[in-house]
Coordinates of C-alpha atoms and ligand atoms in Angstrom, one line a residue:
Chain A
M20 CA 30.4 83.2 39.4
T21 CA 28.4 82.2 36.3
S22 CA 27.2 79.0 37.9
G23 CA 26.2 81.1 40.8
T24 CA 24.0 83.4 38.7
R25 CA 22.7 80.4 36.8
R26 CA 21.7 78.8 40.1
T27 CA 19.9 81.9 41.3
G28 CA 18.2 82.0 37.9
I29 CA 17.0 78.4 38.4
E30 CA 16.0 79.3 41.9
K31 CA 13.8 82.2 40.7
A32 CA 12.3 80.2 37.8
M33 CA 11.4 77.4 40.3
K34 CA 9.8 79.9 42.6
T35 CA 7.6 81.2 39.7
V36 CA 6.7 77.7 38.5
L37 CA 5.7 76.7 42.1
L38 CA 3.7 79.9 42.5
I39 CA 1.8 79.4 39.3
S40 CA 0.9 75.8 40.2
A41 CA -0.3 77.0 43.6
L42 CA -2.3 79.8 42.1
A43 CA -3.8 77.4 39.5
S44 CA -5.7 75.5 42.1
V45 CA -6.9 78.7 43.7
L46 CA -8.0 79.9 40.3
I47 CA -9.8 76.6 39.5
V48 CA -11.7 76.6 42.8
L49 CA -12.7 80.2 42.2
L50 CA -13.8 79.5 38.6
I51 CA -16.0 76.6 39.8
F52 CA -17.5 78.6 42.5
I53 CA -18.2 81.6 40.2
F54 CA -19.7 79.4 37.5
T55 CA -21.9 77.5 39.9
M56 CA -22.9 80.7 41.5
K57 CA -23.8 82.3 38.2
E58 CA -26.1 79.4 37.3
A59 CA -27.6 79.4 40.7
T60 CA -28.3 83.1 40.8
P61 CA -31.8 83.0 39.1
A62 CA -33.0 80.5 41.7
F63 CA -31.6 82.5 44.6
R64 CA -33.1 85.6 43.1
E65 CA -36.6 84.3 42.3
I66 CA -37.1 81.9 45.2
G67 CA -35.0 83.7 47.7
V68 CA -31.9 82.4 49.6
W69 CA -33.6 82.1 53.0
K70 CA -36.7 80.5 51.5
M71 CA -34.6 77.8 49.8
L72 CA -32.6 77.2 53.0
S73 CA -35.5 77.0 55.4
D74 CA -38.2 75.3 53.4
T75 CA -38.5 71.5 53.6
T76 CA -40.7 71.1 50.5
W77 CA -39.0 70.3 47.2
R78 CA -41.6 69.9 44.5
P79 CA -40.2 71.1 41.2
G80 CA -43.5 70.5 39.4
N81 CA -45.1 72.9 41.9
D82 CA -42.2 75.4 41.8
Q83 CA -41.3 74.6 45.4
F84 CA -37.6 74.4 45.9
G85 CA -36.8 74.1 49.6
I86 CA -33.6 72.2 50.3
L87 CA -33.7 72.0 54.1
A88 CA -34.6 68.3 54.0
M89 CA -31.6 67.6 51.9
I90 CA -29.3 69.7 54.1
A91 CA -30.6 67.6 57.0
G92 CA -30.1 64.4 55.0
S93 CA -26.5 65.2 54.2
G94 CA -25.8 66.4 57.7
L95 CA -27.4 63.3 59.4
V96 CA -25.8 60.8 57.1
T97 CA -22.4 62.4 57.6
L98 CA -22.9 62.5 61.3
G99 CA -23.8 58.8 61.3
A100 CA -20.8 58.0 59.2
V101 CA -18.5 59.9 61.6
L102 CA -20.0 58.3 64.6
I103 CA -19.4 54.9 63.2
G104 CA -16.3 55.5 61.0
V105 CA -14.1 57.7 63.3
P106 CA -13.8 55.2 66.2
L107 CA -13.3 52.4 63.8
A108 CA -10.6 54.3 61.8
L109 CA -8.9 55.5 65.0
G110 CA -8.9 52.0 66.4
T111 CA -7.3 50.8 63.1
A112 CA -4.7 53.6 63.2
V113 CA -3.7 52.9 66.8
F114 CA -3.6 49.2 66.1
L115 CA -1.5 49.5 63.0
S116 CA 1.0 52.0 64.5
E117 CA 1.3 50.8 68.0
I118 CA 0.1 47.3 68.5
A119 CA 0.1 45.1 65.4
P120 CA 3.1 42.9 64.8
C121 CA 4.7 43.6 61.4
W122 CA 3.1 40.6 59.6
I123 CA -0.4 41.5 60.7
A124 CA 0.1 45.2 59.7
G125 CA 1.4 43.8 56.4
I126 CA -2.0 42.2 55.8
V127 CA -4.3 44.9 57.3
R128 CA -2.7 47.9 55.6
P129 CA -3.0 46.8 52.0
S130 CA -6.5 45.7 52.7
I131 CA -7.4 49.2 53.8
E132 CA -5.7 50.6 50.8
L133 CA -7.8 48.3 48.7
L134 CA -10.9 49.6 50.4
A135 CA -9.9 53.1 49.3
G136 CA -9.7 51.9 45.7
I137 CA -13.1 50.4 45.4
P138 CA -15.4 52.6 43.2
S139 CA -18.3 54.1 45.1
V140 CA -20.9 52.4 42.9
V141 CA -19.6 49.1 44.2
Y142 CA -20.1 50.3 47.7
G143 CA -23.6 51.2 46.7
L144 CA -24.2 47.7 45.4
F145 CA -22.8 46.1 48.5
G146 CA -25.1 48.4 50.6
M147 CA -28.2 47.4 48.5
V148 CA -27.5 43.7 48.6
V149 CA -26.1 43.3 52.2
L150 CA -26.8 46.3 54.4
V151 CA -30.3 47.2 53.3
P152 CA -31.8 43.7 53.9
L153 CA -29.9 43.6 57.2
V154 CA -31.3 47.0 58.3
R155 CA -34.7 45.9 57.2
T156 CA -34.7 43.2 59.9
I157 CA -34.9 45.9 62.6
P158 CA -38.5 45.8 63.7
A159 CA -40.0 49.3 63.3
P160 CA -43.1 50.4 61.4
G161 CA -42.2 51.8 58.0
N162 CA -38.6 50.6 58.1
A163 CA -37.8 49.7 54.5
G164 CA -34.1 49.1 55.0
Y165 CA -33.2 52.0 52.6
G166 CA -32.4 55.0 54.7
L167 CA -29.9 56.9 56.8
L168 CA -28.6 53.9 58.8
A169 CA -27.6 51.9 55.7
A170 CA -26.2 55.0 54.1
S171 CA -24.2 55.9 57.2
I172 CA -22.6 52.5 57.4
V173 CA -21.6 52.5 53.7
L174 CA -20.2 56.0 54.1
A175 CA -18.4 55.0 57.3
V176 CA -16.6 52.3 55.4
M177 CA -15.8 54.7 52.6
I178 CA -14.2 57.3 54.8
L179 CA -12.4 54.8 56.9
P180 CA -9.3 54.4 54.7
T181 CA -8.7 58.2 54.6
I182 CA -9.1 58.7 58.3
A183 CA -7.2 55.6 59.3
N184 CA -4.3 56.4 56.9
I185 CA -3.7 60.0 57.9
S186 CA -4.3 59.2 61.6
E187 CA -1.8 56.4 61.5
F188 CA 0.7 58.7 59.9
A189 CA 0.0 61.4 62.6
I190 CA 0.5 58.8 65.4
R191 CA 3.7 57.5 63.8
S192 CA 5.0 61.0 63.7
V193 CA 4.7 61.4 67.5
P194 CA 8.3 61.6 68.7
K195 CA 9.6 58.4 70.2
G196 CA 10.7 60.3 73.3
Y197 CA 7.1 60.9 74.4
K198 CA 6.4 57.3 74.4
E199 CA 9.6 56.3 76.2
G200 CA 9.1 59.1 78.7
S201 CA 5.7 57.9 79.5
L202 CA 6.6 54.2 79.8
A203 CA 9.6 55.1 81.9
L204 CA 7.2 56.7 84.4
G205 CA 5.4 53.3 84.8
A206 CA 2.6 53.9 82.4
T207 CA 1.2 50.9 80.6
K208 CA 1.1 50.7 76.9
W209 CA -2.6 51.7 76.8
E210 CA -2.1 54.6 79.2
T211 CA 0.7 55.8 77.0
I212 CA -1.4 55.6 73.9
S213 CA -4.4 57.3 75.4
R214 CA -2.7 60.0 77.5
V215 CA 0.3 60.9 75.5
I216 CA 0.3 59.6 71.9
I217 CA -3.2 60.3 70.8
P218 CA -3.2 63.9 72.4
A219 CA 0.1 64.6 70.7
A220 CA -1.3 63.3 67.4
K221 CA -4.5 65.3 67.8
P222 CA -3.9 68.0 65.1
G223 CA -3.2 65.3 62.5
I224 CA -6.2 63.2 63.6
I225 CA -8.5 66.3 63.4
S226 CA -7.3 66.9 59.8
A227 CA -7.9 63.3 59.0
V228 CA -11.5 63.5 60.3
V229 CA -12.1 66.7 58.4
L230 CA -10.9 65.2 55.1
G231 CA -13.2 62.3 55.9
L232 CA -16.1 64.7 56.5
G233 CA -15.4 66.4 53.2
R234 CA -15.5 63.1 51.4
A235 CA -18.7 62.1 53.2
L236 CA -20.5 65.3 52.3
G237 CA -19.5 64.9 48.7
E238 CA -20.3 61.2 48.2
T239 CA -23.1 60.8 45.7
I240 CA -23.8 57.6 43.9
A241 CA -23.5 55.2 46.8
M242 CA -25.8 57.4 48.7
I243 CA -28.4 57.5 45.9
M244 CA -28.4 53.7 45.9
V245 CA -29.1 53.1 49.6
I246 CA -30.5 56.2 51.2
G247 CA -34.0 55.9 49.7
N248 CA -33.9 59.4 48.1
S249 CA -37.3 60.6 49.4
V250 CA -37.3 64.3 50.0
I251 CA -38.5 64.3 53.6
L252 CA -37.1 65.9 56.7
P253 CA -35.9 62.8 58.5
T254 CA -37.7 62.2 61.8
A255 CA -37.7 59.4 64.3
I256 CA -40.1 56.7 63.2
T257 CA -40.5 55.1 66.6
D258 CA -40.3 56.4 70.2
N259 CA -36.6 56.0 70.2
P260 CA -35.0 59.2 68.9
L261 CA -32.2 57.1 67.4
S262 CA -34.8 55.6 65.0
I263 CA -34.3 58.8 63.0
F264 CA -31.6 56.9 61.3
L265 CA -34.1 54.4 60.0
S266 CA -35.8 57.3 58.1
R267 CA -35.3 57.7 54.4
A268 CA -33.6 60.8 53.2
R269 CA -32.0 62.5 50.3
T270 CA -28.5 64.2 50.2
L271 CA -27.7 67.4 48.6
T272 CA -25.4 65.6 46.1
G273 CA -28.1 63.0 45.4
N274 CA -30.6 65.8 44.7
I275 CA -28.4 67.2 42.0
A276 CA -27.4 63.9 40.4
V277 CA -30.9 62.4 40.3
E278 CA -32.6 65.4 38.7
I279 CA -30.1 67.3 36.7
S280 CA -30.6 65.2 33.5
Y281 CA -34.1 66.4 32.9
A282 CA -34.2 69.7 34.9
T283 CA -34.8 73.0 33.0
G284 CA -35.2 76.6 33.8
I285 CA -35.6 77.5 37.4
H286 CA -35.5 73.9 38.4
E287 CA -32.1 73.5 36.9
S288 CA -30.9 76.7 38.6
A289 CA -32.2 75.5 41.9
L290 CA -30.0 72.4 41.5
F291 CA -27.0 74.6 41.0
A292 CA -28.1 76.5 44.1
T293 CA -28.0 73.1 45.9
G294 CA -24.4 72.8 44.6
V295 CA -23.5 76.2 46.0
V296 CA -24.9 75.3 49.4
L297 CA -22.8 72.1 49.4
F298 CA -19.8 74.0 48.4
I299 CA -20.2 76.5 51.3
L300 CA -20.9 73.7 53.7
I301 CA -17.7 72.0 52.9
M302 CA -15.8 75.3 53.2
L303 CA -17.3 75.8 56.6
V304 CA -16.2 72.3 57.7
N305 CA -12.7 72.9 56.5
G306 CA -12.5 76.3 58.1
S307 CA -13.7 75.1 61.5
A308 CA -11.3 72.2 61.3
R309 CA -8.4 74.6 60.6
F310 CA -9.5 76.6 63.6
L311 CA -9.8 73.5 65.8
M312 CA -6.3 72.4 64.7
K313 CA -4.8 75.8 65.7
M314 CA -6.5 75.5 69.1
G315 CA -5.2 72.0 69.5
V316 CA -1.6 73.0 68.6
K317 CA -1.7 75.9 71.1
S318 CA -3.0 74.1 74.1
Chain B
M28 CA 23.9 36.4 102.5
E29 CA 22.0 37.9 99.7
A30 CA 20.4 40.4 102.1
E31 CA 23.7 41.4 103.5
R32 CA 25.1 42.2 100.1
A33 CA 22.0 44.1 99.3
E34 CA 22.2 46.2 102.4
K35 CA 24.1 49.1 100.8
T36 CA 23.7 48.0 97.2
R37 CA 20.5 49.2 95.6
M38 CA 20.9 47.6 92.2
M39 CA 23.2 44.8 91.1
T40 CA 23.8 42.8 88.0
E41 CA 25.0 39.2 88.1
D42 CA 26.6 37.7 85.0
Y43 CA 24.4 39.9 82.9
S44 CA 24.6 39.6 79.1
L45 CA 22.3 41.2 76.5
F46 CA 21.8 40.3 72.8
Y47 CA 20.3 42.4 70.1
G48 CA 19.3 39.5 67.9
D49 CA 22.6 37.6 67.4
F50 CA 24.7 40.6 68.4
K51 CA 26.0 40.4 71.9
A52 CA 26.0 44.0 73.2
L53 CA 26.8 43.3 76.9
N54 CA 29.1 40.5 78.0
N55 CA 28.8 39.1 81.5
I56 CA 28.4 42.3 83.4
N57 CA 28.8 42.2 87.2
I58 CA 28.2 45.5 88.8
K59 CA 26.9 47.0 92.0
I60 CA 25.1 50.4 92.3
P61 CA 25.4 51.6 95.9
T62 CA 22.5 53.2 97.6
N63 CA 22.3 57.0 97.7
K64 CA 25.4 57.5 95.7
I65 CA 26.1 58.6 92.2
T66 CA 27.6 56.0 90.0
A67 CA 29.0 57.2 86.6
F68 CA 29.3 55.0 83.6
I69 CA 32.1 56.0 81.2
G70 CA 33.5 54.4 78.1
P71 CA 33.8 55.0 74.3
S72 CA 30.8 55.2 72.1
G73 CA 29.1 51.9 71.5
C74 CA 30.4 50.1 74.5
G75 CA 26.9 49.4 75.8
K76 CA 26.5 52.1 78.5
S77 CA 23.0 53.1 77.4
T78 CA 22.1 49.4 76.9
L79 CA 23.1 48.6 80.4
L80 CA 21.3 51.6 81.9
R81 CA 18.1 50.7 80.0
S82 CA 18.4 47.2 81.4
F83 CA 17.9 48.5 84.9
N84 CA 14.3 49.7 84.2
R85 CA 13.7 47.1 81.5
M86 CA 13.3 49.7 78.7
N87 CA 15.0 47.2 76.4
D88 CA 11.9 45.1 76.7
L89 CA 10.4 47.4 74.1
I90 CA 13.0 46.5 71.5
P91 CA 12.1 43.4 69.5
G92 CA 14.7 40.7 69.4
V93 CA 16.4 41.5 72.6
T94 CA 17.4 38.5 74.8
T95 CA 19.3 38.5 78.0
A96 CA 21.2 36.1 80.3
G97 CA 22.0 36.6 83.9
T98 CA 20.1 38.6 86.5
I99 CA 19.6 42.2 87.6
F100 CA 18.5 42.8 91.2
L101 CA 16.8 45.8 92.8
D102 CA 17.0 45.6 96.5
G103 CA 17.8 41.9 96.2
R104 CA 14.8 41.1 94.0
N105 CA 15.1 39.9 90.4
V106 CA 13.7 42.7 88.2
A107 CA 12.7 40.3 85.5
R108 CA 10.2 38.8 87.8
E109 CA 8.8 42.2 89.0
D110 CA 5.8 43.8 87.5
V111 CA 7.3 46.2 85.0
V112 CA 5.0 49.0 86.0
E113 CA 6.0 48.6 89.6
L114 CA 9.7 48.4 88.6
R115 CA 9.6 51.6 86.6
K116 CA 7.8 53.4 89.5
K117 CA 10.9 52.6 91.6
V118 CA 13.5 53.1 88.9
G119 CA 13.0 56.3 87.1
M120 CA 14.8 57.6 84.0
V121 CA 15.9 60.9 82.5
F122 CA 16.8 60.8 78.8
Q123 CA 19.6 62.3 76.8
R124 CA 17.2 64.6 74.9
P125 CA 14.8 66.4 77.1
N126 CA 11.4 64.9 76.3
P127 CA 8.7 66.8 78.2
F128 CA 5.2 65.9 77.0
P129 CA 3.3 68.5 74.9
K130 CA 1.3 69.3 78.0
S131 CA 1.5 72.1 80.6
I132 CA 4.3 72.1 83.1
F133 CA 1.9 71.1 85.8
D134 CA 0.5 68.2 83.8
N135 CA 4.0 67.0 83.0
V136 CA 5.0 66.7 86.6
A137 CA 1.6 65.4 87.6
Y138 CA 1.6 62.8 84.9
G139 CA 3.2 60.0 87.0
P140 CA 1.3 60.6 90.2
R141 CA -2.0 60.7 88.2
L142 CA -1.1 57.3 86.7
H143 CA -0.4 55.9 90.0
G144 CA -3.6 57.0 91.6
T145 CA -3.4 60.6 92.9
K146 CA -6.5 62.3 91.5
N147 CA -7.1 65.1 94.0
R148 CA -6.0 68.4 92.5
S149 CA -4.7 69.9 95.7
D150 CA -2.6 66.7 96.5
L151 CA -1.2 66.9 93.0
A152 CA -0.4 70.6 93.4
V153 CA 1.6 69.7 96.5
I154 CA 3.5 67.0 94.7
V155 CA 4.1 69.3 91.7
E156 CA 5.5 72.1 93.8
K157 CA 7.7 69.8 95.9
S158 CA 9.1 68.0 92.8
L159 CA 9.8 71.3 90.9
K160 CA 11.5 72.7 94.0
R161 CA 13.7 69.6 94.3
A162 CA 14.5 69.9 90.6
A163 CA 15.5 73.5 91.2
L164 CA 13.0 74.7 88.7
W165 CA 10.2 76.1 90.9
E166 CA 11.4 79.7 91.1
E167 CA 11.6 79.9 87.3
V168 CA 8.2 78.5 86.5
K169 CA 5.9 78.9 89.6
D170 CA 3.8 81.6 87.8
D171 CA 3.6 79.7 84.5
L172 CA 2.5 76.2 85.6
H173 CA -0.1 76.2 82.9
K174 CA 2.4 77.0 80.1
S175 CA 3.5 74.2 77.9
G176 CA 6.5 72.3 79.0
M177 CA 7.8 72.5 75.5
S178 CA 8.0 76.3 75.8
L179 CA 10.9 76.1 78.3
S180 CA 14.6 76.3 77.4
G181 CA 16.5 73.1 76.9
G182 CA 18.0 73.2 80.4
Q183 CA 14.7 74.0 82.0
Q184 CA 13.1 71.2 80.0
Q185 CA 15.7 68.7 81.3
R186 CA 15.0 69.9 84.9
L187 CA 11.3 69.5 84.2
C188 CA 12.0 65.9 83.1
I189 CA 13.9 65.4 86.4
A190 CA 11.0 66.8 88.3
R191 CA 8.6 64.5 86.4
A192 CA 10.8 61.6 87.3
I193 CA 11.1 62.4 91.0
A194 CA 7.4 63.2 91.3
I195 CA 6.6 59.5 91.7
E196 CA 9.3 59.1 94.4
P197 CA 11.5 56.5 92.7
E198 CA 14.4 54.9 94.5
V199 CA 16.8 55.0 91.6
I200 CA 17.1 57.6 88.9
L201 CA 18.9 56.5 85.7
M202 CA 20.3 59.4 83.6
D203 CA 21.6 58.8 80.1
E204 CA 23.8 61.7 79.2
P205 CA 21.3 64.1 80.7
A206 CA 23.4 67.2 80.0
S207 CA 24.8 66.5 76.6
A208 CA 22.2 68.6 74.9
L209 CA 22.7 71.5 77.3
D210 CA 25.0 74.6 77.5
P211 CA 27.6 74.7 80.3
V212 CA 25.5 76.8 82.7
A213 CA 22.5 74.5 82.4
T214 CA 24.9 71.6 82.7
L215 CA 26.3 73.0 86.0
K216 CA 22.7 73.4 87.3
I217 CA 22.0 69.8 86.6
E218 CA 25.2 68.7 88.3
E219 CA 24.4 70.7 91.4
L220 CA 21.0 69.2 91.4
M221 CA 22.3 65.7 91.3
N222 CA 24.5 66.4 94.3
V223 CA 21.4 67.4 96.2
L224 CA 19.3 64.6 94.9
K225 CA 21.7 61.8 95.9
R226 CA 20.7 62.4 99.6
N227 CA 17.3 60.8 98.7
Y228 CA 18.0 58.9 95.6
T229 CA 20.4 56.4 94.1
I230 CA 21.7 57.8 90.8
A231 CA 23.3 56.1 87.8
I232 CA 24.5 58.4 85.1
V233 CA 26.1 57.8 81.7
T234 CA 28.4 60.6 80.6
H235 CA 31.0 61.3 77.9
N236 CA 32.3 64.2 79.9
M237 CA 35.2 63.1 82.1
Q238 CA 35.2 66.3 84.1
Q239 CA 31.6 65.8 84.8
A240 CA 32.1 62.2 85.9
G241 CA 34.9 63.4 88.1
R242 CA 32.9 66.3 89.5
V243 CA 29.6 64.6 90.4
S244 CA 30.1 60.9 90.9
D245 CA 31.1 58.9 93.9
Y246 CA 31.8 55.7 91.9
T247 CA 32.8 55.3 88.3
A248 CA 32.4 52.3 86.1
F249 CA 34.6 52.0 83.0
M250 CA 33.3 50.0 80.1
L251 CA 34.9 48.9 76.9
T252 CA 34.1 46.6 73.9
D253 CA 36.1 43.4 73.4
E254 CA 37.3 42.0 70.1
K255 CA 33.7 40.9 69.2
R256 CA 32.4 44.4 69.9
A257 CA 30.5 43.2 73.0
G258 CA 30.5 45.6 76.0
N259 CA 32.5 44.6 79.1
L260 CA 32.9 46.2 82.4
I261 CA 36.6 46.8 82.9
E262 CA 36.5 48.2 86.4
L263 CA 34.4 49.9 89.0
G264 CA 35.6 51.8 91.9
P265 CA 35.5 55.1 93.9
T266 CA 35.8 57.9 91.3
K267 CA 38.9 59.3 92.9
Q268 CA 40.7 56.0 92.6
I269 CA 39.6 55.4 89.0
F270 CA 40.8 58.8 88.0
T271 CA 44.1 58.7 89.8
T272 CA 45.2 55.1 90.2
P273 CA 43.1 52.8 88.1
S274 CA 44.0 49.2 88.3
D275 CA 43.6 48.5 84.6
S276 CA 45.9 50.1 82.1
R277 CA 43.1 50.5 79.6
T278 CA 41.2 52.7 82.0
E279 CA 44.2 54.9 82.4
D280 CA 44.6 55.1 78.7
Y281 CA 41.1 56.1 78.2
I282 CA 41.0 58.7 80.9
S283 CA 44.4 60.2 80.1
G284 CA 43.5 60.2 76.4
R285 CA 40.5 62.2 77.2
F286 CA 42.3 64.6 79.3
G287 CA 44.9 65.0 76.5
Ligands
ATP26 N1 18.1 48.8 69.2 C1 19.3 48.3 68.9 N2 19.4 47.3 68.0 C2 20.5 46.7 67.6 N3 21.7 47.1 68.1 C3 21.7 48.1 69.0 C4 20.5 48.7 69.4 N4 20.9 49.7 70.3 C5 22.2 49.6 70.4 N5 22.7 48.6 69.7 C6 24.2 48.3 69.6 O1 24.6 47.9 70.9 C7 25.9 48.5 71.1 C8 25.9 49.3 72.4 O2 25.1 50.4 72.1 P1 24.8 51.5 73.2 O3 23.8 52.5 72.7 O4 24.4 50.8 74.5 O5 26.2 52.2 73.4 P2 26.6 53.4 74.2 O6 27.8 53.0 75.1 O7 25.5 54.0 75.0 O8 27.2 54.4 73.1 P3 27.1 56.0 73.1 O9 28.2 56.5 74.0 O10 27.4 56.4 71.7 O11 25.7 56.4 73.5 C9 26.3 49.2 69.8 O12 27.1 48.4 69.1 C10 25.0 49.5 69.2 O13 25.2 49.5 67.8
MG27 MG1 24.4 55.9 74.7

């Protein structure tokens, strides 16, 4: 009897503790948003939200605070990272979960974990020393090596561990029965992977990609080191539309980090506004991913 | 001579043994599975029934460390030398736990035919309808072919898996305790279905349910482990004979023990 009430007591206490910890993160997110928003308000008010979002000129000395170029920079570098990183990460995940013999997986998996542990500034160094000179060898007028391509590659490697890890877990969680069912119908290993296993793991793979996206949008220092940081709306530098990736750019994160140390007044507020935009962008990405995941589960 | 023996025998093992690593799970099995008949495999847990069944379509190839000795024939041809994809097209399998893919009912049944080259939607529709009808599921799902196969009841899922297996017109269907996860009504449905299916297919079924073996099968194989825990075939004969006048006393013990 007493032990029964004690146990329900513990049960209740646990519930409260868990609720508080869950609420704590909500509260922190809210606090950060409110604080950033408060600091950004003067900029939004004086410059105007739409003006900031639609103007490509960022010249603090001239009181011009358009961040469209940075939105494009962040968007493009993230797109590039996803285009390069997702296939690589998915390939790794499939390889590790379905194909690799134990001893190879035993080498590859820790290497990927190591990749996740490398500080981003080191990625930046690697990008500067290896990738930038490499990209520079692409013949195109005005190609300096620094720019979206080098940054996308760096970013792709940085998000690879996250995406590969979670996707591998998702693939491993696919019930063994699906695989056996497919093979028993005369499917080859590859047919089974592409037609049954990957579709069944899709919700998990989507969340992996979104986590990667969030990480990519937020990456700062490595981007500053290789992307060139010029505030220009990236455009193709040759006839080939893909050469847009040879363009220099600046990311939203880079904009804040580069200038915050000396900014004052409205300039400082505009940097906070940049932060708000980044925040909302990431929320949009997460939201749409959640939506996609629900759709994926339904169908 | 080989051809003569194979005339009415669809599958056959010859001195077949299987090892999981060092552990011998099957010891020198010699068995014949007659064409267009239902052969039931019975025996206590762990005697190697599933292992033997999975040998017929080489599902054990997937398990690392498995080695075999002896030969298994399908229509007189050594299955080890066949292309495994071709083999599994001819020897289908239904698993203990219903395992429909997380796809629509239509796509579940069309999965095999698509793999093997049927692309045309209307051809697929014909196959899907025919297979679902043969699996006695058509009437229940014909208006919901786009619904997920996972949304069906357990018994319906199992019939869907049977439809999926017969959609590629195999010669043999292996069933490993196909009704053990089902209620009695669903079980009865599956049994009726097997009786119809045997007109066109050769069926091998593992079951722990003696009444079921008695009801549905034409032949019964009784397996038992020896002192080293390796599975042996004790005897194989017409079901009626095995259940009434088995030639081995161990068979009688097992069956009567089960009946209480
Ligand atoms: N993947 C495996 N690795 C190692 N040993 C295995 C494996 N699968 C089965 N065995 C062993 O082989 C023997 C036969 O197993 P099997 O599953 O064929 O028995 P069964 O007759 O189907 O039993 P049940 O009636 O419980 O399903 C058992 O001793 C089992 O432990
Ligand atoms: Mg078994």
